[in-house]
Short mmCIF file of N, CA and C in Angstrom, two decimals:
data_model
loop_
_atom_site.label_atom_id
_atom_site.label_comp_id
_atom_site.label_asym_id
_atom_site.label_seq_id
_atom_site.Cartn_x
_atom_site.Cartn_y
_atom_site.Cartn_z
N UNK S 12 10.28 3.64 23.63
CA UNK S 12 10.64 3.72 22.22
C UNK S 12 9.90 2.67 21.42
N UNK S 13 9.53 1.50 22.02
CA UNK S 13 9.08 0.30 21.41
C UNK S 13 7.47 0.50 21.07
N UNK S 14 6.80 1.36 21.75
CA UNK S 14 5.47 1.62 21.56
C UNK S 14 5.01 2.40 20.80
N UNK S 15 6.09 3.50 20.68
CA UNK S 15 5.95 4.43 19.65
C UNK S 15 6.67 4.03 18.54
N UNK S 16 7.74 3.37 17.92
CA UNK S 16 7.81 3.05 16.88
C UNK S 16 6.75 1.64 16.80
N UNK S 17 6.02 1.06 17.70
CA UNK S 17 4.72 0.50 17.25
C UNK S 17 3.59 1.15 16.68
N UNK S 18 3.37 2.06 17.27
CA UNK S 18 2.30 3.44 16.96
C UNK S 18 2.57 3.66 15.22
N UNK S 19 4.03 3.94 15.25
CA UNK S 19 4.20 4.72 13.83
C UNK S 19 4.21 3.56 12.54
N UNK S 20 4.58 2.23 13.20
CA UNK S 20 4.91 1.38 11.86
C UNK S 20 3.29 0.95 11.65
N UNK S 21 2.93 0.72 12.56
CA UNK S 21 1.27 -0.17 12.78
C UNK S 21 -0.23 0.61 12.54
N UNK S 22 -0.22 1.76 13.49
CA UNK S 22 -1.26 2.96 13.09
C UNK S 22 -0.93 3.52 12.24
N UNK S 23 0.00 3.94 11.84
CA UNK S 23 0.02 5.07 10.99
C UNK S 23 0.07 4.26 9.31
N UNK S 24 0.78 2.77 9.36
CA UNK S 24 0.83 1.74 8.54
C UNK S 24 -0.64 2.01 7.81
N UNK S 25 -1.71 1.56 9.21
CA UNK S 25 -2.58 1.06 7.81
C UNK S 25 -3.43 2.19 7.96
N UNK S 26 -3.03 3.46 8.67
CA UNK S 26 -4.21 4.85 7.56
C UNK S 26 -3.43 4.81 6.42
N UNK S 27 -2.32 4.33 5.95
CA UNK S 27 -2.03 4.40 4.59
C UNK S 27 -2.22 3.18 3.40
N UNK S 28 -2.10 2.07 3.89
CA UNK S 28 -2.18 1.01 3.54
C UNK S 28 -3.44 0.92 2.39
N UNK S 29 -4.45 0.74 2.96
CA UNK S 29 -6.08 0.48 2.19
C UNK S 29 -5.82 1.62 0.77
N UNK S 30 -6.03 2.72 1.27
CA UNK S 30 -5.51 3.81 -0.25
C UNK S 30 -4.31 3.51 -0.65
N UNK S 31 -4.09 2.81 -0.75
CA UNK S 31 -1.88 2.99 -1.36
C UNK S 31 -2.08 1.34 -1.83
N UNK S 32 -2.93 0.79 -1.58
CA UNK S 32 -3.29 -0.37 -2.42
C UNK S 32 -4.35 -0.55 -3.56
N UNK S 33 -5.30 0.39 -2.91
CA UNK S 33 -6.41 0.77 -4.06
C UNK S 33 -6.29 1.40 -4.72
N UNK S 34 -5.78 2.20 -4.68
CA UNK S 34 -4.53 3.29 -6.38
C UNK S 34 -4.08 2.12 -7.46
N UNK S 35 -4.15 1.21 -6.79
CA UNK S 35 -3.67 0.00 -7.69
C UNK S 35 -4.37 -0.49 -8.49
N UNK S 36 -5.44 -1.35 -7.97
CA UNK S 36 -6.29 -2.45 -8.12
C UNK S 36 -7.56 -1.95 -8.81
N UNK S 37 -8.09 -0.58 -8.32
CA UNK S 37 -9.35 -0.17 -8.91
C UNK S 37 -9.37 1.07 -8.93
N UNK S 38 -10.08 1.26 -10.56
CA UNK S 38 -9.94 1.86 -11.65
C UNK S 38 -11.00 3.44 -11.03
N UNK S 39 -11.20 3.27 -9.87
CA UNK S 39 -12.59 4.38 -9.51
C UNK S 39 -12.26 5.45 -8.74
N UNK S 40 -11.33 4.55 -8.31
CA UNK S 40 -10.62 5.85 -6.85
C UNK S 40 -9.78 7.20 -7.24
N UNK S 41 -10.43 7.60 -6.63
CA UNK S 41 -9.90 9.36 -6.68
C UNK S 41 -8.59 9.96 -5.95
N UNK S 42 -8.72 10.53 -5.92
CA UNK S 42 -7.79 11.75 -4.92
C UNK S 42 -8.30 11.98 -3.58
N UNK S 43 -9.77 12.67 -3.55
CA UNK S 43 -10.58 12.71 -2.99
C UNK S 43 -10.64 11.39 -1.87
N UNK S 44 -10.74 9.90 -2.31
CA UNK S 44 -10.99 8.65 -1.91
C UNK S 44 -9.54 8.52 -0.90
N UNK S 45 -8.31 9.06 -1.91
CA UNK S 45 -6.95 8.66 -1.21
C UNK S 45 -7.08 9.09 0.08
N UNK S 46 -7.66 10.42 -0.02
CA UNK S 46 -7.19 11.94 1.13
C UNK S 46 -8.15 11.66 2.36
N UNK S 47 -9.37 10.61 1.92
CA UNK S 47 -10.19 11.00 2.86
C UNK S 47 -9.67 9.77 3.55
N UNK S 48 -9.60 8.33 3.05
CA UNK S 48 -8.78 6.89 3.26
C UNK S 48 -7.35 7.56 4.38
N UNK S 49 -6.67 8.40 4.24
CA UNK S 49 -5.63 8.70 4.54
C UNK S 49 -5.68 9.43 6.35
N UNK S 50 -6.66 10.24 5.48
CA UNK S 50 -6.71 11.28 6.83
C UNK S 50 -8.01 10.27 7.82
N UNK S 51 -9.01 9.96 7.89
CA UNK S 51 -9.48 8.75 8.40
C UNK S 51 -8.55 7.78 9.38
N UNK S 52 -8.02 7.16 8.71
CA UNK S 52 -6.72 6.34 9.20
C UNK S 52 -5.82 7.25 9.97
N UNK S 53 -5.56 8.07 9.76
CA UNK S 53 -4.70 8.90 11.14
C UNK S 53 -5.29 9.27 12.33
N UNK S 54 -6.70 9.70 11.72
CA UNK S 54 -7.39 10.50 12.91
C UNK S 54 -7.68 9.18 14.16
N UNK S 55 -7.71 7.90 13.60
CA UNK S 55 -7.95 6.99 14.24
C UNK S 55 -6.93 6.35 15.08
N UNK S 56 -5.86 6.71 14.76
CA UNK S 56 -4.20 6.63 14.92
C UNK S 56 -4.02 6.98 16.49
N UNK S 57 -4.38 8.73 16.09
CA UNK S 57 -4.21 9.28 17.70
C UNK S 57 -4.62 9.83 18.63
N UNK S 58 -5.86 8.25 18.70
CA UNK S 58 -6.32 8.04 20.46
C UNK S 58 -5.39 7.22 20.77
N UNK S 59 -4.95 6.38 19.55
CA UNK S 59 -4.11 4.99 20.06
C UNK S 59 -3.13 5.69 20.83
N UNK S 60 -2.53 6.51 20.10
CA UNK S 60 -1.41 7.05 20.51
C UNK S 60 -1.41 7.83 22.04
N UNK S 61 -2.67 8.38 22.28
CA UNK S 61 -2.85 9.20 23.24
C UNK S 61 -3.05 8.26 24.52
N UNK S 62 -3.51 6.98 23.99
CA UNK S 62 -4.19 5.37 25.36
C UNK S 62 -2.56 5.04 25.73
N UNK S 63 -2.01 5.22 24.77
CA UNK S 63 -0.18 4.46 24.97
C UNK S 63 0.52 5.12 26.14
N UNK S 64 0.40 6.22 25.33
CA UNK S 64 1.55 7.47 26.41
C UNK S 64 0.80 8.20 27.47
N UNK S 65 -0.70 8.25 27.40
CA UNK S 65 -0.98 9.21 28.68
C UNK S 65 -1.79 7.36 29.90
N UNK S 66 -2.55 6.94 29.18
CA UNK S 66 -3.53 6.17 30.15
C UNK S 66 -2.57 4.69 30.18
N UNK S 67 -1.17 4.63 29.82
CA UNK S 67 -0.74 3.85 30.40
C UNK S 67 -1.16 2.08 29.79
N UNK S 68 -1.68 2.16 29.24
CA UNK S 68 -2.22 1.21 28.49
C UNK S 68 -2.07 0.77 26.95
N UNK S 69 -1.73 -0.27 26.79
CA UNK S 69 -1.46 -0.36 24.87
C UNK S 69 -2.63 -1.51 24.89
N UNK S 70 -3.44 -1.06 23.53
CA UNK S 70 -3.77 -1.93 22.44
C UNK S 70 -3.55 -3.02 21.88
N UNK S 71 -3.42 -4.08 22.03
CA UNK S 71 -3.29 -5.32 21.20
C UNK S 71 -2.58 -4.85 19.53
N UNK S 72 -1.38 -5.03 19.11
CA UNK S 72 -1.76 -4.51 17.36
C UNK S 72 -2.48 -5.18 16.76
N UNK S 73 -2.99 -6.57 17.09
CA UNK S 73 -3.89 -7.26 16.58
C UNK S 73 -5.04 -6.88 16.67
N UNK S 74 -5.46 -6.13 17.04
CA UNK S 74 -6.95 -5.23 17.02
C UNK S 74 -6.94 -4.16 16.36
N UNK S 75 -5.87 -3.11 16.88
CA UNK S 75 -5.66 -1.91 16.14
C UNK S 75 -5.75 -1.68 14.86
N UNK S 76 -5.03 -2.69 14.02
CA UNK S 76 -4.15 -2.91 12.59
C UNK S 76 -5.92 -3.07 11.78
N UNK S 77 -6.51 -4.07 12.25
CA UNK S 77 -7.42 -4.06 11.30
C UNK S 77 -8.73 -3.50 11.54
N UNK S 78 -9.03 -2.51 12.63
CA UNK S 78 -9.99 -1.59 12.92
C UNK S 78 -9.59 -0.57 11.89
N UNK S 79 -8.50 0.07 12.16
CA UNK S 79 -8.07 0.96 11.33
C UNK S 79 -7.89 0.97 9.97
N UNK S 80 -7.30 0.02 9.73
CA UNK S 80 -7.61 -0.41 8.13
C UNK S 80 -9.06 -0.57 7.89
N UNK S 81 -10.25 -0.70 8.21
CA UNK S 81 -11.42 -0.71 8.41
C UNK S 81 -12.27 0.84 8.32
N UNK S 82 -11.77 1.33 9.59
CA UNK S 82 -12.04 2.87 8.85
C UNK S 82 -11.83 3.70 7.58
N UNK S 83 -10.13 3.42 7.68
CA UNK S 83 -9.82 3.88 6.13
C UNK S 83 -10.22 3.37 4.77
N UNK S 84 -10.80 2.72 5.00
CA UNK S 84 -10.94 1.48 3.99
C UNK S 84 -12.41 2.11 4.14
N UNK S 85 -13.77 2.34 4.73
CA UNK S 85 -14.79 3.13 4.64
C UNK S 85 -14.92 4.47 4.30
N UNK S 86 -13.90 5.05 4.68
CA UNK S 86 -13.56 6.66 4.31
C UNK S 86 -13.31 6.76 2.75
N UNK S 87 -12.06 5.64 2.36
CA UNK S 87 -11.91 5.63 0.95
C UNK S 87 -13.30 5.58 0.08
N UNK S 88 -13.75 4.90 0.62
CA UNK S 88 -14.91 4.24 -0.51
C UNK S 88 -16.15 5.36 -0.16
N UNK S 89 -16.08 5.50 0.83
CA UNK S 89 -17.43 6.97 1.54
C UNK S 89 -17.01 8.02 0.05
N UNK S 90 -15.70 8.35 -0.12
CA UNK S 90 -15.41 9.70 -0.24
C UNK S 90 -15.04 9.99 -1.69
N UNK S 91 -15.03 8.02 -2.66
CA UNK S 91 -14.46 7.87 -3.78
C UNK S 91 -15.83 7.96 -4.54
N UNK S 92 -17.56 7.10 -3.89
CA UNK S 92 -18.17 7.28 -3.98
C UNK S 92 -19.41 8.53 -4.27
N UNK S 93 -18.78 9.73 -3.25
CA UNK S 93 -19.31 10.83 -3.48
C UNK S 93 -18.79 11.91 -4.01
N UNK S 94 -17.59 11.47 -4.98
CA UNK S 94 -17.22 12.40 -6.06
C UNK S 94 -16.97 12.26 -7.44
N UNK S 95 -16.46 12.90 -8.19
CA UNK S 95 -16.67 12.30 -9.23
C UNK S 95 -15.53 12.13 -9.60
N UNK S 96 -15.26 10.76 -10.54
CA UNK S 96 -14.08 9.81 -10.65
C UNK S 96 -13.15 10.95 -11.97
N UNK S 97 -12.20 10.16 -11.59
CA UNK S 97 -10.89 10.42 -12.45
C UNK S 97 -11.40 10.63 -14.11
N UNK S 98 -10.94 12.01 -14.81
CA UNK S 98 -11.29 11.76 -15.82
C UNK S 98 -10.60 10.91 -16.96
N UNK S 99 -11.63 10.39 -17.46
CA UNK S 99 -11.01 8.87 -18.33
C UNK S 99 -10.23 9.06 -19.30
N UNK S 100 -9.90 10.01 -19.64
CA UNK S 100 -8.37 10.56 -20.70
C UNK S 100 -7.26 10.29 -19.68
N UNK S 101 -7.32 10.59 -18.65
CA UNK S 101 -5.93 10.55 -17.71
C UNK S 101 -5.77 9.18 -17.32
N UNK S 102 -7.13 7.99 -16.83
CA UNK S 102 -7.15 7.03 -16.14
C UNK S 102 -6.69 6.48 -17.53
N UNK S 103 -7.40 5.93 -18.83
CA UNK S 103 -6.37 5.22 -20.13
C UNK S 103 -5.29 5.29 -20.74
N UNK S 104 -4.57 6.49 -20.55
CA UNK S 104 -3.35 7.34 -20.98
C UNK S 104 -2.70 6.18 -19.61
N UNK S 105 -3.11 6.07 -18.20
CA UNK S 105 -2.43 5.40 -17.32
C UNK S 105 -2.30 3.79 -17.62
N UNK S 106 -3.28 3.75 -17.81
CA UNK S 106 -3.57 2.06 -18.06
C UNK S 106 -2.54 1.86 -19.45
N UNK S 107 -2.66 2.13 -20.23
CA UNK S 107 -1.65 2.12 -21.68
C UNK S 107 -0.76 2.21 -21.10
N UNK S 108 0.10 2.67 -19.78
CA UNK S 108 0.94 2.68 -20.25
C UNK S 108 1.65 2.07 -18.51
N UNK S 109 0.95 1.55 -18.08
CA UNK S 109 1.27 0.59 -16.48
C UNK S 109 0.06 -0.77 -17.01
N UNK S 110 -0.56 -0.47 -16.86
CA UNK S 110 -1.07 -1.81 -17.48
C UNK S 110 -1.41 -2.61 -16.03
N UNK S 111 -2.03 -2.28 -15.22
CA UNK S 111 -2.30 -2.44 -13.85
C UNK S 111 -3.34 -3.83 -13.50
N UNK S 112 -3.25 -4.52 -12.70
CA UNK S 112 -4.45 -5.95 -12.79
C UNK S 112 -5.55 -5.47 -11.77
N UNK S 113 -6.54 -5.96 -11.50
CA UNK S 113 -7.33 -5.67 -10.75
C UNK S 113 -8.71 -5.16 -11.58
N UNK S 114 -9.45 -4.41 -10.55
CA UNK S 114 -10.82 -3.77 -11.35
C UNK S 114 -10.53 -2.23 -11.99
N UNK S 115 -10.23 -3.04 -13.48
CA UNK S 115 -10.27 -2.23 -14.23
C UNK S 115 -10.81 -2.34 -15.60
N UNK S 116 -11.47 -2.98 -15.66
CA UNK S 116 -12.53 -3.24 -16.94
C UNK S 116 -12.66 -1.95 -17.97
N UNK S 117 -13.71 -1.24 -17.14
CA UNK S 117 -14.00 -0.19 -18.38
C UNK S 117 -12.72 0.48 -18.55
N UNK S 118 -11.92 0.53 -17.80
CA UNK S 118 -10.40 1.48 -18.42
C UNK S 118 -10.25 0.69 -19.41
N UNK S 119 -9.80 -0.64 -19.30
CA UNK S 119 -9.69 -1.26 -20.16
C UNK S 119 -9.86 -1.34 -21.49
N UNK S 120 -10.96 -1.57 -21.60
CA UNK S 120 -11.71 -1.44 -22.83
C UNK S 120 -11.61 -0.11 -23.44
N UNK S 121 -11.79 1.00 -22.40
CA UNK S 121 -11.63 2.25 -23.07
C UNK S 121 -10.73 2.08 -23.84
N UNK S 122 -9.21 1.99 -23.24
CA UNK S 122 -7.61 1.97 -23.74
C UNK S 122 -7.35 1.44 -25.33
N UNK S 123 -8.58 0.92 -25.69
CA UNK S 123 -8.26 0.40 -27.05
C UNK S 123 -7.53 -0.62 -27.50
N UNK S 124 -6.65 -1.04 -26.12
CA UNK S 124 -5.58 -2.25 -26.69
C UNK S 124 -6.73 -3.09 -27.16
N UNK S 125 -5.52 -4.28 -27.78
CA UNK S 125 -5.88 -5.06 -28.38
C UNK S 125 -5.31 -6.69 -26.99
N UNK S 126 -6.34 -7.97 -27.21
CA UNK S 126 -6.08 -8.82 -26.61
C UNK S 126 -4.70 -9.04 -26.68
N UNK S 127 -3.82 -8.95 -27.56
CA UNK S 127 -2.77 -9.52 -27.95
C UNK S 127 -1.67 -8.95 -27.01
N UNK S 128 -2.04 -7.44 -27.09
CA UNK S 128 -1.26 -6.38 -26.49
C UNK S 128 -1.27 -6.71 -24.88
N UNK S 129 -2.52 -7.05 -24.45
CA UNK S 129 -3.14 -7.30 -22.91
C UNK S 129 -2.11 -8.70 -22.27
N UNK S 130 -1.78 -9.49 -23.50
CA UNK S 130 -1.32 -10.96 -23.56
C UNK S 130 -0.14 -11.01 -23.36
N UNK S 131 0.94 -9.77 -23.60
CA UNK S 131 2.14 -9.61 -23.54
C UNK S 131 3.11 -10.82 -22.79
N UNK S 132 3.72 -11.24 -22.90
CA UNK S 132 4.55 -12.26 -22.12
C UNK S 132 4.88 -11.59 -20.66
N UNK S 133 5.43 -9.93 -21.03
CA UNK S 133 5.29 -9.52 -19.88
C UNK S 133 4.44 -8.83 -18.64
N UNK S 134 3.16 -9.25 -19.62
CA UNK S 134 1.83 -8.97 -18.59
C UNK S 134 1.16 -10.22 -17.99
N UNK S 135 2.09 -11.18 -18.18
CA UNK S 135 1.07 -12.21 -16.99
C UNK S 135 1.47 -12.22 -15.62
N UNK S 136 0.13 -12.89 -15.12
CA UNK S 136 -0.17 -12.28 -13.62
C UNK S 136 1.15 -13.66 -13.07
N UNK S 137 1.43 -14.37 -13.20
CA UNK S 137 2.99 -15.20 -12.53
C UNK S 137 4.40 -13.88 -12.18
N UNK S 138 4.43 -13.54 -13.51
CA UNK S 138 5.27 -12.98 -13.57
C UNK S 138 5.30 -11.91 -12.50
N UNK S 139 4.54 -11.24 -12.94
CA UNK S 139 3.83 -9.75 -11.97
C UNK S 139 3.90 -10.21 -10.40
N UNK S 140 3.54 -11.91 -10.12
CA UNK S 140 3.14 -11.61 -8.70
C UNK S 140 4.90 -12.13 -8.50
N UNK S 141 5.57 -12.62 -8.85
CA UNK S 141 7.15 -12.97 -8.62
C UNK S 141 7.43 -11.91 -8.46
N UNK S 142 7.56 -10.83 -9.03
CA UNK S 142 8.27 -9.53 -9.24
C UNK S 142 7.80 -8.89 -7.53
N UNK S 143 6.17 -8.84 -7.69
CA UNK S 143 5.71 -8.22 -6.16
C UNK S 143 6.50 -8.87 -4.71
N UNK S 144 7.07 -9.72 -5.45
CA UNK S 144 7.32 -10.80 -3.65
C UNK S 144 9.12 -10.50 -3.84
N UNK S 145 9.91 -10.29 -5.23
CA UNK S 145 10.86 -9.99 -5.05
C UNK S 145 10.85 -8.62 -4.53
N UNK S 146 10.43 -7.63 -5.26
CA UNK S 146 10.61 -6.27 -4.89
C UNK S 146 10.26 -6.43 -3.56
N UNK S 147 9.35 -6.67 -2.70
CA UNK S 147 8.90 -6.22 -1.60
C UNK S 147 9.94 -7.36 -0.77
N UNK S 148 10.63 -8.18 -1.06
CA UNK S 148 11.98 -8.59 -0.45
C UNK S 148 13.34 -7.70 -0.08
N UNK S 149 13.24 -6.97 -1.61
CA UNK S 149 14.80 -5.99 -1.56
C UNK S 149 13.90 -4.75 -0.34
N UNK S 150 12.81 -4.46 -0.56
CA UNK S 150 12.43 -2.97 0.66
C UNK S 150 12.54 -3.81 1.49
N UNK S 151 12.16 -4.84 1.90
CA UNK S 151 12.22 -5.24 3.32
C UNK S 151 13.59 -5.56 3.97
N UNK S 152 14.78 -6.01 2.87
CA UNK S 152 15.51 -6.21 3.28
C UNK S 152 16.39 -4.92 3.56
N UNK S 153 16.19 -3.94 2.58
CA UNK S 153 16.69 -2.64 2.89
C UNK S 153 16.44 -1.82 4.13
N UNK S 154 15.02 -2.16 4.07
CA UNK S 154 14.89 -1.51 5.78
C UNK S 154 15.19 -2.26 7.27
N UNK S 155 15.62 -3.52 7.10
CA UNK S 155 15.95 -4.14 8.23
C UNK S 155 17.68 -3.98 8.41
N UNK S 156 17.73 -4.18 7.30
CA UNK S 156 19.21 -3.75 7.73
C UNK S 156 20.20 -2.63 8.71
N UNK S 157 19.68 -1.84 7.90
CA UNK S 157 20.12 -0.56 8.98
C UNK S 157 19.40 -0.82 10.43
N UNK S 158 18.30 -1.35 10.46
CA UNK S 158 17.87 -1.36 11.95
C UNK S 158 18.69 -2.46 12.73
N UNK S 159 19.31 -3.58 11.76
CA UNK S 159 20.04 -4.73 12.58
C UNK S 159 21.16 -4.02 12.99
N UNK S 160 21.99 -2.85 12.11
CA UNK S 160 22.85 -2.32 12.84
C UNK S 160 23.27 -1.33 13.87
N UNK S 161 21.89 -0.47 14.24
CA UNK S 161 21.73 0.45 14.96
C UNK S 161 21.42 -0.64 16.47
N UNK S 162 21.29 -2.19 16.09
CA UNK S 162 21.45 -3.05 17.45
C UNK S 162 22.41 -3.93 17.62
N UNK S 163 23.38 -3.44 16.39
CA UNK S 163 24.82 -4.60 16.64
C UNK S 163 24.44 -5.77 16.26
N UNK S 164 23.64 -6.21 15.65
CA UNK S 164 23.48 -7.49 14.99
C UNK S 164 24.11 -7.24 13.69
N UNK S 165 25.60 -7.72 13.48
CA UNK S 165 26.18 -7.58 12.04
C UNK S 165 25.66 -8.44 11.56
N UNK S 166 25.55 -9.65 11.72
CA UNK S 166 25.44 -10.96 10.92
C UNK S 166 24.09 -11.07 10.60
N UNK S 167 22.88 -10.15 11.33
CA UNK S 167 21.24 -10.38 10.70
C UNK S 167 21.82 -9.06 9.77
N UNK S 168 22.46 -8.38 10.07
CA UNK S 168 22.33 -6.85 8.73
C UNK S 168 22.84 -7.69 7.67
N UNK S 169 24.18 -8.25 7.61
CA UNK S 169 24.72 -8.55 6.08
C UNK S 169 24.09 -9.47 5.60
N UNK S 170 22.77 -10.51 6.40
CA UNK S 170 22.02 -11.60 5.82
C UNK S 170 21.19 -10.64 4.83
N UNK S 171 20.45 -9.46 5.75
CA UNK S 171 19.70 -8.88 5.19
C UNK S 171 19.87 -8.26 3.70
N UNK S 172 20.93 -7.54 3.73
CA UNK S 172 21.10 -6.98 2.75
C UNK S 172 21.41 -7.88 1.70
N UNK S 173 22.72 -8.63 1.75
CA UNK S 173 22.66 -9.91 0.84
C UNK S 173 21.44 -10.81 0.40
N UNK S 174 19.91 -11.01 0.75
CA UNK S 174 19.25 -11.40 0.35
C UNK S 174 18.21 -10.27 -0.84
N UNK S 175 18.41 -9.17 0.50
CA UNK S 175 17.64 -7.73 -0.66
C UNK S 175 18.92 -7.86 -1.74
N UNK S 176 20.15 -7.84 -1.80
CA UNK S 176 20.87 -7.82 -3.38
C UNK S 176 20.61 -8.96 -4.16
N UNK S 177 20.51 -9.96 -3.61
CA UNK S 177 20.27 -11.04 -4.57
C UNK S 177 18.73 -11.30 -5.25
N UNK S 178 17.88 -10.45 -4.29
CA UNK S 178 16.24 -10.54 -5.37
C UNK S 178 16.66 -9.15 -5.77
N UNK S 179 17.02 -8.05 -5.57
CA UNK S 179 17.35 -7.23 -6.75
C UNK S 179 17.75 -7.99 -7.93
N UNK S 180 18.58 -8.44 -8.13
CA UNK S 180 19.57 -9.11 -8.81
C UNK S 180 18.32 -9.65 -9.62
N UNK S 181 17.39 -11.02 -8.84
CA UNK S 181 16.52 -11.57 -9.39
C UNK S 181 15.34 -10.51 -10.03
N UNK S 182 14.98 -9.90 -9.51
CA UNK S 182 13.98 -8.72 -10.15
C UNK S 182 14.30 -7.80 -11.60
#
């Protein structure tokens, strides 16, 4: 059970990871970039999977994790590269209205804001990265929980959750 929910959190983690971060950060990536980032990263997934359960042998995740993120992360950019990008009515209509950090320049500028607008109290990058470390506290704490109790650890579940309510709370 331990190898295969390694397989699924770890391989299958980062064929998603590299695209599901670059949707974010830069302004170029496609659909196309996601799908190919995505499917890349799986296909690479299951030999792992196949070395685990048939040849008796596991992988290091410390090797796995960032080979694979490596592929996908070439596939994205192979596949974002050889098509043609998002049209820029849809990508500024987005930016206006998420307001996203990273490489996004020409959206930027397209979008028409104004510095002032860009300046928002609630667009600085402090704020934004507090928020990233709370939110990704309450998922983490949400998903450990239930797993502390499916092993009888009451006292790591109610830590858990009580810390995911209290950066909710903070978020």
């Amino acid at each position: 059970i331990r190898q295969i929910w390694d397989w699924l959190m770890m391989a299958l983690g980062a064929a998603f990871v590299i695209p599901n971060v670059l949707r974010w950060y830069w302004w170029r990536l496609n659909g196309w970039g996601y799908s190919a980032g995505t499917l890349a990263g799986l296909a690479g997934a299951v030999p792992i999977l196949l070395m685990t359960l048939f040849a008796k042998s596991e992988p290091p995740l410390y090797m796995t994790f960032p080979i694979l993120c490596g592929v996908s992360l070439l596939a994205t950019l192979a596949a974002t590269w050889l098509t043609r990008p998002t049209d820029r009515q849809i990508l500024t209509t987005f930016f206006r209205t998420v307001r996203p950090f990273g490489l996004w320049k020409p959206i930027r500028v397209a979008s028409g804001l104004t510095d002032a607008e860009l300046q928002a109290p609630a667009e600085r990058l402090g704020l934004a990265l507090a928020n990233v470390v709370l939110a990704s506290t309450v998922i983490l704490g949400c998903y450990l929980a239930p797993m502390y109790l499916v092993g009888h650890w009451h006292a790591q579940a109610a830590i858990s959750l009580g810390v995911a309510a209290a950066a909710a709370v903070l978020l």
